[in-house]
XYZ file of N, CA, C and O in Angstrom:
636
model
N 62.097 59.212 187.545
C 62.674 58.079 186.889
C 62.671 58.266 185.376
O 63.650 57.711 184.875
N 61.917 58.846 184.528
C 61.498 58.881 182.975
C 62.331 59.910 182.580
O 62.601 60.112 181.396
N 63.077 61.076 184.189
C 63.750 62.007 183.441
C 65.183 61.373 183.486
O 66.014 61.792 182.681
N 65.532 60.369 184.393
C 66.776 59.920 184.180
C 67.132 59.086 183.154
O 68.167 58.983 182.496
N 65.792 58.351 183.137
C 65.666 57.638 181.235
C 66.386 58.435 180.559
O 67.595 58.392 180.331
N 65.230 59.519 180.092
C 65.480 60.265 178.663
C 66.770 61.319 179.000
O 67.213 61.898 178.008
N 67.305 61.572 180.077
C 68.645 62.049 180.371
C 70.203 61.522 179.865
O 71.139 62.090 179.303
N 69.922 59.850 180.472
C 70.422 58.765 180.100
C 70.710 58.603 178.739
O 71.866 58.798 178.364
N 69.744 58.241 177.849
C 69.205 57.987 176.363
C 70.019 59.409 175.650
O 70.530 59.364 174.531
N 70.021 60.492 176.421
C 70.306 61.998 175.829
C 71.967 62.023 175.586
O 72.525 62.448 174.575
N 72.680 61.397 176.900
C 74.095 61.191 176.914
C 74.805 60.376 176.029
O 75.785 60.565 175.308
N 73.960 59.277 176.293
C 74.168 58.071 175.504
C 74.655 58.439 173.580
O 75.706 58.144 173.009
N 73.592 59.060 173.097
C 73.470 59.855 172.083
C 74.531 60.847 171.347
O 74.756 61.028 170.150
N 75.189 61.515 172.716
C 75.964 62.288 172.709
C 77.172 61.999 172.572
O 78.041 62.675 172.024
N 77.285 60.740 173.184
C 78.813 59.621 173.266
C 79.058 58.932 172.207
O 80.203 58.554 171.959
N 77.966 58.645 171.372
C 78.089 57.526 169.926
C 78.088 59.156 169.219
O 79.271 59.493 169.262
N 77.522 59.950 168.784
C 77.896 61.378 168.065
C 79.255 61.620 168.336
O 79.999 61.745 167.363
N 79.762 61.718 169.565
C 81.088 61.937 169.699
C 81.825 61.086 169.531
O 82.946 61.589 169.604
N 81.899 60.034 169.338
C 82.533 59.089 169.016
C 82.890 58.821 167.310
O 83.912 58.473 166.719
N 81.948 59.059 167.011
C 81.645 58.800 165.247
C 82.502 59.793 164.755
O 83.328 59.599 163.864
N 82.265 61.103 165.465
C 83.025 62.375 164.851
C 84.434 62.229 164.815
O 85.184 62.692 163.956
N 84.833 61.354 166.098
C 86.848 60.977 166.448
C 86.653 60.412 165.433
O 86.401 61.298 164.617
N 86.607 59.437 164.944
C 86.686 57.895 163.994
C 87.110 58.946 162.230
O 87.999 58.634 161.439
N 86.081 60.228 162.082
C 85.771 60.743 160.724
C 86.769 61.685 161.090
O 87.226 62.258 160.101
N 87.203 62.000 162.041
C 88.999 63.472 162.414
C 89.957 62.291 161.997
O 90.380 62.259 160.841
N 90.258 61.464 162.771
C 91.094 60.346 162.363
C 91.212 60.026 161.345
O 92.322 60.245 160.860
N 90.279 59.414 160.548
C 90.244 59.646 158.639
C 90.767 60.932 158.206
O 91.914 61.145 157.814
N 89.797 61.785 158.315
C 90.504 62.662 157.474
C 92.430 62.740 158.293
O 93.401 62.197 157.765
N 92.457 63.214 159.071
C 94.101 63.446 159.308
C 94.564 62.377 158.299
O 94.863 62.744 157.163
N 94.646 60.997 158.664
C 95.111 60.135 158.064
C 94.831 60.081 156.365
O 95.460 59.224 155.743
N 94.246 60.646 155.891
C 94.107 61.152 154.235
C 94.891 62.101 154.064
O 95.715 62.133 153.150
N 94.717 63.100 155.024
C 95.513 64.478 155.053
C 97.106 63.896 154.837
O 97.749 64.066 153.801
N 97.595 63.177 156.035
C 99.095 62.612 155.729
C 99.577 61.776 154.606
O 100.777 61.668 154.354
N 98.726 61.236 153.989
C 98.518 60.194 152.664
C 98.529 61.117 151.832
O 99.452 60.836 151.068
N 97.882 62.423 151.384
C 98.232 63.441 150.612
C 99.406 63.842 150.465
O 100.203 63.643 149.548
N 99.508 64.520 151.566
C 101.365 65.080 151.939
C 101.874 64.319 151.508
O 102.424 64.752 150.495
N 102.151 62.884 151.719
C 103.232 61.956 151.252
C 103.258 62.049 149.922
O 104.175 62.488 149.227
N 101.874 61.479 149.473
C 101.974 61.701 148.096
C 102.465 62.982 147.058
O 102.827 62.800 145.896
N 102.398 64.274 147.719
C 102.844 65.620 146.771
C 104.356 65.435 147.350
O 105.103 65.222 146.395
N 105.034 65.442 148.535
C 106.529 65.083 148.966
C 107.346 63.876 147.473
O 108.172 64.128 146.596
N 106.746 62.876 147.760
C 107.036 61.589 146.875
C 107.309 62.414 145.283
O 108.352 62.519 144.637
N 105.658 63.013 144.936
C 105.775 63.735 143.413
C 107.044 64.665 143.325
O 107.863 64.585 142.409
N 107.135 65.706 144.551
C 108.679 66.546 144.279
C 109.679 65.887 144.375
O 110.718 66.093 143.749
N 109.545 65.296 144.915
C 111.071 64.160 145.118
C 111.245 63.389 143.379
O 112.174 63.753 142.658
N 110.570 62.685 143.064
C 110.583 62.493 141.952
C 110.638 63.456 140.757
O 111.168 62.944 139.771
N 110.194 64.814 140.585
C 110.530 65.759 140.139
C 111.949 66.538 140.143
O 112.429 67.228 139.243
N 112.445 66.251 141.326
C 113.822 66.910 141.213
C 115.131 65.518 140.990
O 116.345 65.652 140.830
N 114.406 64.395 141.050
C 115.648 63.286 140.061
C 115.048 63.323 138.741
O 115.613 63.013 137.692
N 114.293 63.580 138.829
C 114.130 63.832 137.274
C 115.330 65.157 136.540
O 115.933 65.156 135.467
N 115.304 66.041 137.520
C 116.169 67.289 137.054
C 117.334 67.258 137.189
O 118.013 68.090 136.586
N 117.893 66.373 137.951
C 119.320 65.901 138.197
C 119.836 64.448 137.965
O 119.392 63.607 138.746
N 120.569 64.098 137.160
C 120.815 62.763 136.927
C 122.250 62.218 136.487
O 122.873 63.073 135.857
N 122.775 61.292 136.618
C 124.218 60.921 136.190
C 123.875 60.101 134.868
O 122.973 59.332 134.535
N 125.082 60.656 134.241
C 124.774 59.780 132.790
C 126.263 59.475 133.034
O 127.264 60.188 133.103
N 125.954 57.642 133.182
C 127.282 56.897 132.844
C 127.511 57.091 131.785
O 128.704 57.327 131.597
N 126.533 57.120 130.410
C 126.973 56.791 129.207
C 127.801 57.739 128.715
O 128.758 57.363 128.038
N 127.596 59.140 128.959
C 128.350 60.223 128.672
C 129.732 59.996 129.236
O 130.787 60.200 128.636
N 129.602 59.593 130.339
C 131.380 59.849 131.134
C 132.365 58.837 130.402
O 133.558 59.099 130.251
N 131.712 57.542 129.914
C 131.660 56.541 129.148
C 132.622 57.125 127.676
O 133.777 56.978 127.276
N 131.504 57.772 127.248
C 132.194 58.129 125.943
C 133.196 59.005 126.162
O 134.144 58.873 125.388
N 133.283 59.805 126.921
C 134.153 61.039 127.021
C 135.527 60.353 127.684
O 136.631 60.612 127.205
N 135.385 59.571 128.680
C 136.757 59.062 129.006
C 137.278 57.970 127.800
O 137.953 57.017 128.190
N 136.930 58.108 126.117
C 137.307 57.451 125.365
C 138.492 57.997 124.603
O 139.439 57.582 123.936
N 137.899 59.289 125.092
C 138.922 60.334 124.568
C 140.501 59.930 124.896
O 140.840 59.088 125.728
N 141.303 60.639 124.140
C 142.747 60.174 124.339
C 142.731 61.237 125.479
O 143.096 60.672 126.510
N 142.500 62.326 125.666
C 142.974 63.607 126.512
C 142.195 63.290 128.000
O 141.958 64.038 128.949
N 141.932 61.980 127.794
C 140.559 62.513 129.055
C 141.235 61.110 129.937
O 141.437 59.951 129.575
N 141.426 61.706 131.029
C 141.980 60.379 132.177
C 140.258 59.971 133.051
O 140.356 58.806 133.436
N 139.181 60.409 133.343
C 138.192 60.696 134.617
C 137.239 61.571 134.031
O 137.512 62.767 133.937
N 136.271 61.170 133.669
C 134.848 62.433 134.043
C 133.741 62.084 134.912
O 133.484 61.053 135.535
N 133.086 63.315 134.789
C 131.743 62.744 135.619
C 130.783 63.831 134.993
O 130.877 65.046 135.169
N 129.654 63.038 134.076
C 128.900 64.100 133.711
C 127.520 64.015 134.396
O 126.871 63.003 134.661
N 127.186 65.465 134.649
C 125.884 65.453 135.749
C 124.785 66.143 134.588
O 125.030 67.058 133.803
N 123.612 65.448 134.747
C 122.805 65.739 133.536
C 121.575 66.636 133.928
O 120.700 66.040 134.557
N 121.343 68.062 133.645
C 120.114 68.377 134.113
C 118.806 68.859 133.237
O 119.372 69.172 132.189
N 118.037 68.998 133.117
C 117.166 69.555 131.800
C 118.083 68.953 130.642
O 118.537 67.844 130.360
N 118.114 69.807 130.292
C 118.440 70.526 128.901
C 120.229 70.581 128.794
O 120.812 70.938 127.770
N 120.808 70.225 129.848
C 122.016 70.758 130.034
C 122.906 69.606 130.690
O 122.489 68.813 131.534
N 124.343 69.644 130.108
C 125.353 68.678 130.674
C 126.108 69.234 131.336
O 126.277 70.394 130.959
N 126.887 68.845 132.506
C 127.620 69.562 132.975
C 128.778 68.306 133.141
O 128.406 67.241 133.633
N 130.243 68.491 132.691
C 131.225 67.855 132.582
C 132.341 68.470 133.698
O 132.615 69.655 133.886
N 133.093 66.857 134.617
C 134.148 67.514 135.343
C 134.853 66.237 134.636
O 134.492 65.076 134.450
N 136.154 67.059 134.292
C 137.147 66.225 133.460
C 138.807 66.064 133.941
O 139.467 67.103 133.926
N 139.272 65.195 134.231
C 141.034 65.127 134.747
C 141.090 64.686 133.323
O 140.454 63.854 132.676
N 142.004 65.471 133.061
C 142.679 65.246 131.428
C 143.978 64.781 131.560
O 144.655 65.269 132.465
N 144.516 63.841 130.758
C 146.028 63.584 131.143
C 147.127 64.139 130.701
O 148.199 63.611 130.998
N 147.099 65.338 129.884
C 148.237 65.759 129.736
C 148.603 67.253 129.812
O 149.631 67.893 129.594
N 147.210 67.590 130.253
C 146.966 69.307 130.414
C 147.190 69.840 131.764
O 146.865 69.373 132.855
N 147.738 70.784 131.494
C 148.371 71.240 133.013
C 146.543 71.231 133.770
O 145.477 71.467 133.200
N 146.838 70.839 135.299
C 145.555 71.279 135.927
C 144.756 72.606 135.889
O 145.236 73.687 136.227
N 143.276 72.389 135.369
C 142.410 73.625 135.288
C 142.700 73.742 133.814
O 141.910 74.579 133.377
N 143.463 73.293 132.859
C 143.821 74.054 131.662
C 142.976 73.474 130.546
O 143.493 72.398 130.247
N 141.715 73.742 129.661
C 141.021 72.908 128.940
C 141.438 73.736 128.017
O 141.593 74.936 128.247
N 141.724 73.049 126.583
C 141.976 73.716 125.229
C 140.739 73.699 124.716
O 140.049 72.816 125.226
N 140.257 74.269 123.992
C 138.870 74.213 123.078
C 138.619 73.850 122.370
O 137.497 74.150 121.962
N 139.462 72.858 121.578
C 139.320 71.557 120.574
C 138.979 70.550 121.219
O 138.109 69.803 120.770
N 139.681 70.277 122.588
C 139.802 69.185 123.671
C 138.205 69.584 124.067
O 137.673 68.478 123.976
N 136.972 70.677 124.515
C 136.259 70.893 125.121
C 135.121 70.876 124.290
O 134.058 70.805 124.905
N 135.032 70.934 122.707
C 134.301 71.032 121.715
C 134.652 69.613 121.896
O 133.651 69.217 122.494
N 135.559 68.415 121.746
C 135.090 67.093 121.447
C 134.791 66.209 122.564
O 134.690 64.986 122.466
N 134.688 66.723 123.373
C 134.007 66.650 124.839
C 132.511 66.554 124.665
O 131.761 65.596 124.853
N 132.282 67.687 124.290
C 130.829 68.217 124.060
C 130.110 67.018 123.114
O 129.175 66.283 123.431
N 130.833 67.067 121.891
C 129.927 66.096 121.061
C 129.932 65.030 121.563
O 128.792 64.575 121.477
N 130.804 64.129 122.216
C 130.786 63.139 122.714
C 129.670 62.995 123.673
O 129.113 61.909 123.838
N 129.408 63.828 124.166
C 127.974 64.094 125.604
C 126.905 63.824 124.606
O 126.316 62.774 124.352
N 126.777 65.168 124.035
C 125.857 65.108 122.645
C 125.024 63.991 121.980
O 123.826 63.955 121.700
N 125.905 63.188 121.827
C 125.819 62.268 120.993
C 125.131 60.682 121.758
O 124.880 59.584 121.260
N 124.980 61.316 123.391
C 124.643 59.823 124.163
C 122.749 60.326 124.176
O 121.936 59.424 124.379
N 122.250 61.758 123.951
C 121.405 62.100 124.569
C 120.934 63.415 123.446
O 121.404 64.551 123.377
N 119.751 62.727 122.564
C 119.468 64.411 121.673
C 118.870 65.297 122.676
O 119.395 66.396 122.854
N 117.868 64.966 123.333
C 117.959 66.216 124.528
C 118.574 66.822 125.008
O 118.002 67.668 125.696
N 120.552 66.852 125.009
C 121.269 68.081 125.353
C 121.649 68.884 124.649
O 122.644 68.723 123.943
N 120.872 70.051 124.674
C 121.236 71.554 124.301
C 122.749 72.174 124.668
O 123.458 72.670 123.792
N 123.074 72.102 125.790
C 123.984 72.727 126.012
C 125.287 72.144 126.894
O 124.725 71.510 127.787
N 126.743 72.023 127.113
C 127.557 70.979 127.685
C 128.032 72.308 128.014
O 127.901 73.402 127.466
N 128.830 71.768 129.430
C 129.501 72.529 129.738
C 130.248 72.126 130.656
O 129.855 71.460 131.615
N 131.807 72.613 130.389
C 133.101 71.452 130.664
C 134.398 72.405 131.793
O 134.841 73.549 131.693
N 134.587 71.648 132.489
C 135.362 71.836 133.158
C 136.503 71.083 133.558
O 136.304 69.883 133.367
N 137.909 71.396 134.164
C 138.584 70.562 134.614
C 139.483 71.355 135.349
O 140.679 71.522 135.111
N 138.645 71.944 136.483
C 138.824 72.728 137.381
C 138.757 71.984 138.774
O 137.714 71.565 139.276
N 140.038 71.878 139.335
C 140.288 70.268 140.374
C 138.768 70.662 141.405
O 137.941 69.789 141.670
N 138.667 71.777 141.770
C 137.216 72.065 142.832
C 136.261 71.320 142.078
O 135.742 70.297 142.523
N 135.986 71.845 140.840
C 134.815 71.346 140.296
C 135.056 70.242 139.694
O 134.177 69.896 138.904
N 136.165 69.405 139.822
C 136.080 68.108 139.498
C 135.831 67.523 140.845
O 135.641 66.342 140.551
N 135.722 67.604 142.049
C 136.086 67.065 143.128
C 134.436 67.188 143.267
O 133.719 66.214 143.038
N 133.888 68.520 143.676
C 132.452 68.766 143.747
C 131.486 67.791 143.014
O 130.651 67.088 143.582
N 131.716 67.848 141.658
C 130.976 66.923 140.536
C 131.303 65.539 141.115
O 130.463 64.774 140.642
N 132.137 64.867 141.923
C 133.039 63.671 142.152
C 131.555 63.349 143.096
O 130.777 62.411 142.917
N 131.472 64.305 144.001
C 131.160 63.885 145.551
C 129.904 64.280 144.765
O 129.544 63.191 144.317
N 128.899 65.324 144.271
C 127.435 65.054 143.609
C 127.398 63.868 143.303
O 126.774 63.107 144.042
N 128.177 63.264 141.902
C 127.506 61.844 141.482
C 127.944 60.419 142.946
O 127.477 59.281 142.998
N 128.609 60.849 143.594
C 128.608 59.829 144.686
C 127.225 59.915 145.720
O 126.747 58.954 146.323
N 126.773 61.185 145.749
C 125.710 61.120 146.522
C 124.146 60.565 145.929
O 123.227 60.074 146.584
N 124.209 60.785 144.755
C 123.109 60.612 143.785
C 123.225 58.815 143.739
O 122.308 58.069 144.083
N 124.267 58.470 143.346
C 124.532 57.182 143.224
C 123.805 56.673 144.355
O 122.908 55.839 144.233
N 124.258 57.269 145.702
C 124.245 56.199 146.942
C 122.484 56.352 147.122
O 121.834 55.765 147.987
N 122.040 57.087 146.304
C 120.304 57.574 146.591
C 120.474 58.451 147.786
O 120.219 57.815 148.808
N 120.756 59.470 147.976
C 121.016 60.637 149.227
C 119.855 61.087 148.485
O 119.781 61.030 147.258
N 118.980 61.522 149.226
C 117.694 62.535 148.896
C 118.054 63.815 147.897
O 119.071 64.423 148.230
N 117.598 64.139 147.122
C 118.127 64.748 146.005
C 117.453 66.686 146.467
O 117.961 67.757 146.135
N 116.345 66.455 147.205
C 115.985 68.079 147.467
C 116.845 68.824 147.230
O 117.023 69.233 146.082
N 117.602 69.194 148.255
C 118.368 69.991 148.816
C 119.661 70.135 147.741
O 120.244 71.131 147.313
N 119.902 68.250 147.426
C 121.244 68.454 146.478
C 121.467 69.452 144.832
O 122.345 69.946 144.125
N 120.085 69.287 144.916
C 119.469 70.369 143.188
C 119.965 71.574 143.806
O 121.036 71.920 143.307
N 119.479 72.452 144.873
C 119.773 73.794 145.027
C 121.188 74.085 145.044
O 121.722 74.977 144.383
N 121.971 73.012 146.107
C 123.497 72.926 146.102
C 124.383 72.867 144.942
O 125.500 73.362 144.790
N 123.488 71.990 143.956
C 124.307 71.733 142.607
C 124.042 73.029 141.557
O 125.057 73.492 141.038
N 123.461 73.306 141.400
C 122.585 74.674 140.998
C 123.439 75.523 141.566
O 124.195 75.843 140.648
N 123.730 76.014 142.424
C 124.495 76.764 143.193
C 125.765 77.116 142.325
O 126.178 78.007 141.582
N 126.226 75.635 142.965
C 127.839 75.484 142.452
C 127.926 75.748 140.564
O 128.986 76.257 140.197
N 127.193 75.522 139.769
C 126.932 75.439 138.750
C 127.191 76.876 138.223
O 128.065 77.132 137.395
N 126.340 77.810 138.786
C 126.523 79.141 138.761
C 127.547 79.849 139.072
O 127.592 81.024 138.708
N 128.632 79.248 139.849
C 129.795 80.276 140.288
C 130.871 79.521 139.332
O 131.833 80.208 138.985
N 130.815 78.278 138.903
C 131.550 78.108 137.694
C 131.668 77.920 136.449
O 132.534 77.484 135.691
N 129.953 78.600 136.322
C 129.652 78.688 134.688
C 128.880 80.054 134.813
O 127.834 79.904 134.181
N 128.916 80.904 135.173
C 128.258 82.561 135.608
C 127.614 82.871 134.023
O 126.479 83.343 133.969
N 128.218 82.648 132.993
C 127.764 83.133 131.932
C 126.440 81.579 130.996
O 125.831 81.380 129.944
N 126.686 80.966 132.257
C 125.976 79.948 131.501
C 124.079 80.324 131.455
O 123.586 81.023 132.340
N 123.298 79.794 130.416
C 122.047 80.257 130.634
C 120.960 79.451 130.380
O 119.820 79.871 130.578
């Protein structure tokens, strides 16, 4: 009988130990996923930080007489302009027309170093559908690498 006691008492022991230990796995996991969220949340916020629409720029630039439509996409250091101009054959930017483009960007934001202009119907259309997705809040991950992408095959010399 005293060994089924202290047998008893032995299990017993074993079940509140095991028990305590689920309760402290469960915590931690559940910290563990509260972490993750939290470094996910920080990159996510890190890459709208790196990609952004500036109304104010498209603002000034469609003040222009030459300029029918822009859409400027803002990243670092850098503007990137898609422009329907109204009287220039399509794709055709003059460089007076693209220099007062520039200052106009310039001038919404001393943080841009560098503008860079297009009115190339793809890359006006591309830039169209970026700031529509950004607008609508579409998760921005993926859209940085895509925009980045595109950025590079129509500014190759850009740096």
């Amino acid at each position: 009988m005293k060994f089924m006691k202290l047998l008893s008492i032995f299990i017993l022991a074993i079940l509140i130990v095991a028990g305590c230990g689920g309760k402290d796995d469960a915590k931690e996991d559940d910290k563990k996923k509260e972490d993750k969220a939290k470094v996910q949340n920080v990159e996510s916020r890190k890459d709208e930080e790196k990609i952004r629409i500036s109304e104010k720029a498209g603002h000034k630039v469609e003040n222009l007489s030459e300029v029918r439509h822009s859409n400027v996409i803002v990243t670092d250091k850098n503007a990137y302009v898609a422009v329907i101009l109204d009287d220039e054959p399509k794709g055709e930017l003059r460089e007076e027309v693209e220099t007062r483009i520039a200052d106009q960007v310039k001038s919404t934001d001393e943080n841009i170093d560098h503008v860079y202009v297009s009115s190339n119907p793809d890359f006006v259309d591309r830039m169209g559908d970026f700031g529509d997705r950004i607008r609508e809040g579409k998760p921005v991950k993926g859209l940085v690498d895509e925009f980045t992408e595109m950025v590079q095959r129509v500014f190759p010399n850009a740096r």
